[in-house]
Amino acid sequence: MPNIEKTLNVLRDEDQSLTAESIYSLTDISTADFNTLKANWNSIPTDRRLLLVQRLSEASETNFDMNFTTVARYALNDGDDEVRRAAIEALWYDESPLLLRVLSDMAKSDPADEVRAEALSAIGRFLLLGELGKLDATLARKTQDIAMAIYNDDDQPIEVRRRAVEALGNCTREGVSELIQESYESDEPHLRVSAVFAMGRTCDEDWSPIVLNELLSDDPEMRYEAARAAGELTLDDAVPDMAQLIRDEDREVMEMAIWALGEIGGSEARHLLENAIEEAQILNDEGLIEAIQEALESASLVGEDMIFDD
């Protein structure tokens, strides 16, 4: 492992590649090395700080033994909007009340709209923890209050308000269903899309008619979120429309429909996936083949036609 000075030299030099060795030197960073990094943080060019935080996020997703919490939390205070937003993403695994309090402050008062929106997206997983009894009830309630207040603030940009709707989909608090319905009935297309996202997060099949209706929307973003919601709600009635969506002209919609079929399961869903993998093999589309294989594995674990040994 390079020492912290070598890592700093690499970070400062925009002509050098940011190597895995440099990234890994920051896992479980010592207090002394962290103090050195903090003292020199602003000497690192902004683009390199952003690249560093993005690489920390990627590394933590591929290697769960890597712990970059100390560095990523520090980056939440960066002067650059995009670095702060990336730092929130990099802390996807951090479920500490300390981070939640920081995210709540950022959601309320960060000067950048995109950072407030990202903070609200991250808050959603904490609201889910509250529903599961894994977060202090008082703290969970306070966080819900913050998200609801932001949604109800018409002076907030739509991009921020929509993320508040999505976050609130993770809780069963009184008034949330009405808030989701209001968002869906909005004249703002992005709010309507986020309302459908939230419907899926609620695990409430009362939203099924709306989700099914939006599967074949003219808007690819809406089709994407409707497919996601159909998967999260495991809607068997969505399977016929998925036959069209798994051939959607929008690649992201296609992949989400494949994932949703895996979540729904059952013989009809597996049949569609088996046909789709044959077509993907003809096209030699490795990415699509992998996505379909994963969906088939999921589909084999669910569905009404499962057989259990006595």
Short mmCIF file of C-alpha atoms in Angstrom, two decimals:
data_model
loop_
_atom_site.label_atom_id
_atom_site.label_comp_id
_atom_site.label_asym_id
_atom_site.label_seq_id
_atom_site.Cartn_x
_atom_site.Cartn_y
_atom_site.Cartn_z
CA MET A 1 0.00 0.00 0.00
CA PRO A 2 1.33 3.49 -0.74
CA ASN A 3 1.58 5.85 2.20
CA ILE A 4 -0.74 8.83 2.39
CA GLU A 5 1.80 11.21 0.84
CA LYS A 6 2.13 9.00 -2.21
CA THR A 7 -1.65 8.82 -2.49
CA LEU A 8 -1.90 12.60 -2.27
CA ASN A 9 0.70 12.98 -5.01
CA VAL A 10 -1.34 10.72 -7.26
CA LEU A 11 -4.53 12.63 -6.47
CA ARG A 12 -2.95 16.00 -7.23
CA ASP A 13 -1.47 14.90 -10.54
CA GLU A 14 -4.24 14.92 -13.14
CA ASP A 15 -1.99 13.13 -15.61
CA GLN A 16 -1.73 10.06 -13.37
CA SER A 17 -4.30 7.28 -13.32
CA LEU A 18 -6.13 6.90 -10.03
CA THR A 19 -5.01 3.36 -9.33
CA ALA A 20 -6.76 0.72 -7.25
CA GLU A 21 -3.71 0.80 -4.97
CA SER A 22 -4.32 4.47 -4.23
CA ILE A 23 -8.02 3.88 -3.60
CA TYR A 24 -7.42 0.93 -1.29
CA SER A 25 -4.93 2.96 0.76
CA LEU A 26 -7.91 4.98 2.05
CA THR A 27 -9.88 2.07 3.48
CA ASP A 28 -9.98 2.00 7.29
CA ILE A 29 -7.77 5.07 7.19
CA SER A 30 -5.79 5.83 10.35
CA THR A 31 -6.37 9.01 12.32
CA ALA A 32 -2.93 10.36 11.41
CA ASP A 33 -3.39 9.69 7.69
CA PHE A 34 -6.89 11.14 7.76
CA ASN A 35 -5.63 14.33 9.37
CA THR A 36 -3.02 14.59 6.63
CA LEU A 37 -5.67 14.04 3.97
CA LYS A 38 -7.92 16.72 5.50
CA ALA A 39 -5.06 19.21 5.65
CA ASN A 40 -4.35 18.68 1.96
CA TRP A 41 -7.90 18.10 0.68
CA ASN A 42 -8.26 21.47 -1.03
CA SER A 43 -4.92 21.06 -2.79
CA ILE A 44 -6.49 18.22 -4.78
CA PRO A 45 -8.13 19.53 -8.00
CA THR A 46 -11.92 19.45 -7.89
CA ASP A 47 -12.21 16.98 -10.75
CA ARG A 48 -9.85 14.64 -8.96
CA ARG A 49 -11.77 14.92 -5.69
CA LEU A 50 -14.93 14.01 -7.59
CA LEU A 51 -13.23 11.09 -9.32
CA LEU A 52 -11.89 9.90 -5.98
CA VAL A 53 -15.31 9.88 -4.32
CA GLN A 54 -16.85 8.11 -7.33
CA ARG A 55 -14.15 5.46 -7.20
CA LEU A 56 -14.70 4.98 -3.46
CA SER A 57 -18.36 4.28 -4.22
CA GLU A 58 -17.50 1.78 -6.95
CA ALA A 59 -14.94 0.01 -4.78
CA SER A 60 -17.32 -0.36 -1.85
CA GLU A 61 -19.95 -1.90 -4.13
CA THR A 62 -17.58 -4.55 -5.44
CA ASN A 63 -15.70 -5.29 -2.22
CA PHE A 64 -17.70 -5.25 0.99
CA ASP A 65 -14.49 -5.42 3.04
CA MET A 66 -13.58 -1.91 1.95
CA ASN A 67 -14.54 0.77 4.47
CA PHE A 68 -14.28 4.32 3.14
CA THR A 69 -16.78 5.83 5.57
CA THR A 70 -14.36 8.32 7.13
CA VAL A 71 -13.25 9.80 3.80
CA ALA A 72 -16.71 9.78 2.23
CA ARG A 73 -18.27 11.51 5.24
CA TYR A 74 -15.61 14.20 5.07
CA ALA A 75 -16.42 14.74 1.39
CA LEU A 76 -19.99 15.66 2.40
CA ASN A 77 -18.51 19.03 3.42
CA ASP A 78 -16.75 19.67 0.11
CA GLY A 79 -17.20 23.07 -1.48
CA ASP A 80 -18.19 21.55 -4.81
CA ASP A 81 -21.84 20.58 -5.32
CA GLU A 82 -21.10 17.50 -7.41
CA VAL A 83 -18.54 16.17 -4.93
CA ARG A 84 -21.06 16.47 -2.09
CA ARG A 85 -23.70 14.70 -4.17
CA ALA A 86 -21.27 11.90 -5.06
CA ALA A 87 -20.30 11.56 -1.39
CA ILE A 88 -23.92 10.85 -0.49
CA GLU A 89 -23.99 8.11 -3.11
CA ALA A 90 -20.71 6.69 -1.79
CA LEU A 91 -22.26 6.23 1.65
CA TRP A 92 -25.04 3.95 0.38
CA TYR A 93 -24.10 1.32 2.98
CA ASP A 94 -23.96 3.69 5.98
CA GLU A 95 -27.10 3.27 8.11
CA SER A 96 -25.91 5.23 11.12
CA PRO A 97 -28.11 7.82 12.88
CA LEU A 98 -25.16 10.21 12.56
CA LEU A 99 -25.33 10.10 8.77
CA LEU A 100 -29.11 10.47 8.86
CA ARG A 101 -28.81 13.69 10.86
CA VAL A 102 -26.29 15.05 8.35
CA LEU A 103 -28.49 14.05 5.41
CA SER A 104 -31.50 15.71 7.03
CA ASP A 105 -29.58 18.96 7.38
CA MET A 106 -28.41 18.72 3.77
CA ALA A 107 -31.95 18.01 2.55
CA LYS A 108 -33.17 21.15 4.30
CA SER A 109 -30.39 23.62 3.67
CA ASP A 110 -27.74 22.59 1.15
CA PRO A 111 -27.39 25.41 -1.40
CA ALA A 112 -27.51 23.03 -4.38
CA ASP A 113 -30.83 21.60 -5.57
CA GLU A 114 -29.20 18.38 -6.80
CA VAL A 115 -27.56 17.78 -3.43
CA ARG A 116 -30.82 18.28 -1.53
CA ALA A 117 -32.49 15.87 -3.94
CA GLU A 118 -29.76 13.26 -3.46
CA ALA A 119 -29.98 13.63 0.31
CA LEU A 120 -33.72 12.94 0.18
CA SER A 121 -33.16 9.87 -1.98
CA ALA A 122 -30.74 8.54 0.62
CA ILE A 123 -33.17 9.37 3.44
CA GLY A 124 -35.63 6.93 1.88
CA ARG A 125 -33.64 3.92 3.06
CA PHE A 126 -33.67 5.27 6.61
CA LEU A 127 -37.44 5.64 6.50
CA LEU A 128 -37.60 1.99 5.48
CA LEU A 129 -35.38 1.09 8.45
CA GLY A 130 -37.88 2.92 10.63
CA GLU A 131 -40.71 0.79 9.25
CA LEU A 132 -38.67 -2.33 10.02
CA GLY A 133 -38.06 -1.23 13.60
CA LYS A 134 -34.33 -0.75 12.95
CA LEU A 135 -34.29 3.00 13.57
CA ASP A 136 -35.26 4.94 16.66
CA ALA A 137 -38.97 5.75 16.31
CA THR A 138 -38.55 9.38 17.36
CA LEU A 139 -35.75 9.93 14.85
CA ALA A 140 -37.77 8.18 12.14
CA ARG A 141 -40.79 10.40 12.84
CA LYS A 142 -38.65 13.53 12.77
CA THR A 143 -37.19 12.46 9.42
CA GLN A 144 -40.67 11.86 8.03
CA ASP A 145 -41.63 15.38 9.16
CA ILE A 146 -38.68 16.82 7.25
CA ALA A 147 -39.53 14.97 4.04
CA MET A 148 -43.21 15.96 4.26
CA ALA A 149 -42.35 19.60 4.92
CA ILE A 150 -40.05 19.68 1.90
CA TYR A 151 -42.72 18.12 -0.31
CA ASN A 152 -45.32 20.63 0.89
CA ASP A 153 -43.00 23.59 0.22
CA ASP A 154 -44.07 24.85 -3.21
CA ASP A 155 -40.93 27.00 -3.36
CA GLN A 156 -38.80 23.86 -3.60
CA PRO A 157 -37.83 22.75 -7.12
CA ILE A 158 -39.75 19.81 -8.54
CA GLU A 159 -36.56 17.72 -8.58
CA VAL A 160 -36.33 18.09 -4.80
CA ARG A 161 -40.04 17.61 -4.07
CA ARG A 162 -40.21 14.47 -6.19
CA ARG A 163 -37.40 12.85 -4.18
CA ALA A 164 -39.34 13.63 -1.00
CA VAL A 165 -42.32 11.73 -2.45
CA GLU A 166 -40.09 8.77 -3.31
CA ALA A 167 -38.57 8.71 0.17
CA LEU A 168 -41.97 8.83 1.86
CA GLY A 169 -43.13 5.81 -0.13
CA ASN A 170 -41.05 3.79 2.33
CA CYS A 171 -43.27 4.58 5.33
CA THR A 172 -46.87 3.89 6.32
CA ARG A 173 -47.48 7.19 8.07
CA GLU A 174 -50.95 8.66 7.92
CA GLY A 175 -51.21 11.15 5.09
CA VAL A 176 -48.55 9.57 2.87
CA SER A 177 -51.09 7.83 0.61
CA GLU A 178 -52.87 11.13 0.07
CA LEU A 179 -49.55 12.79 -0.70
CA ILE A 180 -48.70 10.13 -3.30
CA GLN A 181 -52.15 10.47 -4.88
CA GLU A 182 -51.77 14.25 -5.01
CA SER A 183 -48.40 13.86 -6.72
CA TYR A 184 -49.83 11.46 -9.25
CA GLU A 185 -52.63 13.90 -10.08
CA SER A 186 -50.15 16.75 -10.50
CA ASP A 187 -49.60 18.56 -13.79
CA GLU A 188 -45.86 18.05 -13.27
CA PRO A 189 -44.74 14.94 -15.22
CA HIS A 190 -41.76 14.29 -12.94
CA LEU A 191 -43.93 14.35 -9.83
CA ARG A 192 -46.28 11.85 -11.45
CA VAL A 193 -43.39 9.52 -12.27
CA SER A 194 -42.09 9.73 -8.71
CA ALA A 195 -45.58 9.01 -7.38
CA VAL A 196 -45.57 5.71 -9.29
CA PHE A 197 -42.12 4.94 -7.89
CA ALA A 198 -43.50 5.57 -4.40
CA MET A 199 -46.51 3.32 -5.10
CA GLY A 200 -44.16 0.42 -5.62
CA ARG A 201 -42.29 1.16 -2.41
CA THR A 202 -45.48 1.11 -0.35
CA CYS A 203 -46.08 -2.61 -1.05
CA ASP A 204 -49.78 -1.65 -1.17
CA GLU A 205 -51.67 -3.43 -3.96
CA ASP A 206 -54.37 -0.75 -3.86
CA TRP A 207 -52.09 1.13 -6.26
CA SER A 208 -52.22 -1.73 -8.80
CA PRO A 209 -54.73 -0.17 -11.24
CA ILE A 210 -52.60 2.94 -11.66
CA VAL A 211 -49.37 0.97 -12.02
CA LEU A 212 -50.89 -1.35 -14.61
CA ASN A 213 -52.32 1.60 -16.52
CA GLU A 214 -48.91 3.29 -16.75
CA LEU A 215 -46.98 0.25 -18.00
CA LEU A 216 -47.60 1.26 -21.61
CA SER A 217 -47.28 5.01 -21.09
CA ASP A 218 -45.84 7.12 -23.92
CA ASP A 219 -43.21 8.36 -21.47
CA PRO A 220 -40.25 5.94 -21.14
CA GLU A 221 -39.47 7.23 -17.64
CA MET A 222 -43.02 6.40 -16.58
CA ARG A 223 -42.87 2.96 -18.20
CA TYR A 224 -39.62 2.33 -16.33
CA GLU A 225 -41.06 3.26 -12.93
CA ALA A 226 -44.32 1.42 -13.60
CA ALA A 227 -42.35 -1.73 -14.43
CA ARG A 228 -40.33 -1.31 -11.24
CA ALA A 229 -43.50 -0.81 -9.19
CA ALA A 230 -45.14 -3.85 -10.81
CA GLY A 231 -42.14 -5.92 -9.77
CA GLU A 232 -42.10 -4.59 -6.22
CA LEU A 233 -45.83 -5.22 -5.90
CA THR A 234 -45.42 -8.62 -7.64
CA LEU A 235 -48.40 -7.94 -9.90
CA ASP A 236 -49.31 -11.07 -11.86
CA ASP A 237 -51.66 -8.98 -14.00
CA ALA A 238 -48.65 -7.03 -15.28
CA VAL A 239 -47.07 -10.03 -16.99
CA PRO A 240 -48.94 -9.73 -20.34
CA ASP A 241 -47.77 -6.14 -20.80
CA MET A 242 -44.23 -7.16 -19.87
CA ALA A 243 -44.15 -9.14 -23.13
CA GLN A 244 -44.06 -5.77 -24.86
CA LEU A 245 -41.80 -4.03 -22.37
CA ILE A 246 -39.02 -6.62 -22.58
CA ARG A 247 -38.70 -5.54 -26.22
CA ASP A 248 -39.03 -1.84 -25.44
CA GLU A 249 -37.05 0.55 -27.61
CA ASP A 250 -35.63 2.08 -24.42
CA ARG A 251 -32.87 -0.16 -23.05
CA GLU A 252 -33.44 0.85 -19.43
CA VAL A 253 -37.16 0.09 -19.67
CA MET A 254 -36.35 -3.29 -21.19
CA GLU A 255 -33.94 -4.19 -18.39
CA MET A 256 -36.37 -3.05 -15.69
CA ALA A 257 -39.14 -5.15 -17.23
CA ILE A 258 -36.82 -8.17 -17.16
CA TRP A 259 -36.07 -7.53 -13.49
CA ALA A 260 -39.79 -7.15 -12.74
CA LEU A 261 -40.62 -10.49 -14.36
CA GLY A 262 -38.06 -12.10 -12.08
CA GLU A 263 -39.74 -10.54 -9.05
CA ILE A 264 -43.24 -11.56 -10.14
CA GLY A 265 -42.27 -15.11 -11.05
CA GLY A 266 -44.63 -17.86 -12.15
CA SER A 267 -44.67 -20.00 -15.28
CA GLU A 268 -45.82 -17.24 -17.64
CA ALA A 269 -43.08 -14.87 -16.50
CA ARG A 270 -40.43 -17.57 -16.84
CA HIS A 271 -41.71 -18.42 -20.32
CA LEU A 272 -41.27 -14.80 -21.42
CA LEU A 273 -37.77 -14.71 -19.93
CA GLU A 274 -36.76 -17.98 -21.58
CA ASN A 275 -37.87 -16.65 -24.96
CA ALA A 276 -36.07 -13.38 -24.32
CA ILE A 277 -32.77 -15.08 -23.47
CA GLU A 278 -32.88 -17.02 -26.73
CA GLU A 279 -33.26 -13.74 -28.61
CA ALA A 280 -30.45 -12.14 -26.59
CA GLN A 281 -28.18 -15.08 -27.38
CA ILE A 282 -28.86 -14.67 -31.10
CA LEU A 283 -27.89 -11.01 -30.76
CA ASN A 284 -24.87 -11.98 -28.61
CA ASP A 285 -25.94 -9.32 -26.09
CA GLU A 286 -23.95 -10.37 -23.02
CA GLY A 287 -25.38 -7.65 -20.79
CA LEU A 288 -28.93 -8.61 -21.58
CA ILE A 289 -28.19 -12.32 -21.22
CA GLU A 290 -26.81 -11.74 -17.75
CA ALA A 291 -29.83 -9.64 -16.72
CA ILE A 292 -32.24 -12.32 -17.95
CA GLN A 293 -30.32 -15.11 -16.22
CA GLU A 294 -30.52 -13.22 -12.92
CA ALA A 295 -34.25 -12.68 -13.45
CA LEU A 296 -34.77 -16.38 -14.19
CA GLU A 297 -32.98 -17.27 -10.96
CA SER A 298 -35.27 -14.92 -9.04
CA ALA A 299 -38.36 -16.20 -10.85
CA SER A 300 -37.53 -19.77 -9.86
CA LEU A 301 -37.84 -18.75 -6.21
CA VAL A 302 -41.30 -17.19 -6.46
CA GLY A 303 -44.60 -17.83 -8.15
CA GLU A 304 -47.79 -19.65 -7.45
CA ASP A 305 -46.65 -22.83 -9.15
CA MET A 306 -43.77 -23.56 -6.78
CA ILE A 307 -43.70 -27.13 -5.46
CA PHE A 308 -42.49 -27.91 -1.98
CA ASP A 309 -41.55 -31.35 -0.75
CA ASP A 310 -43.62 -32.68 2.13
#
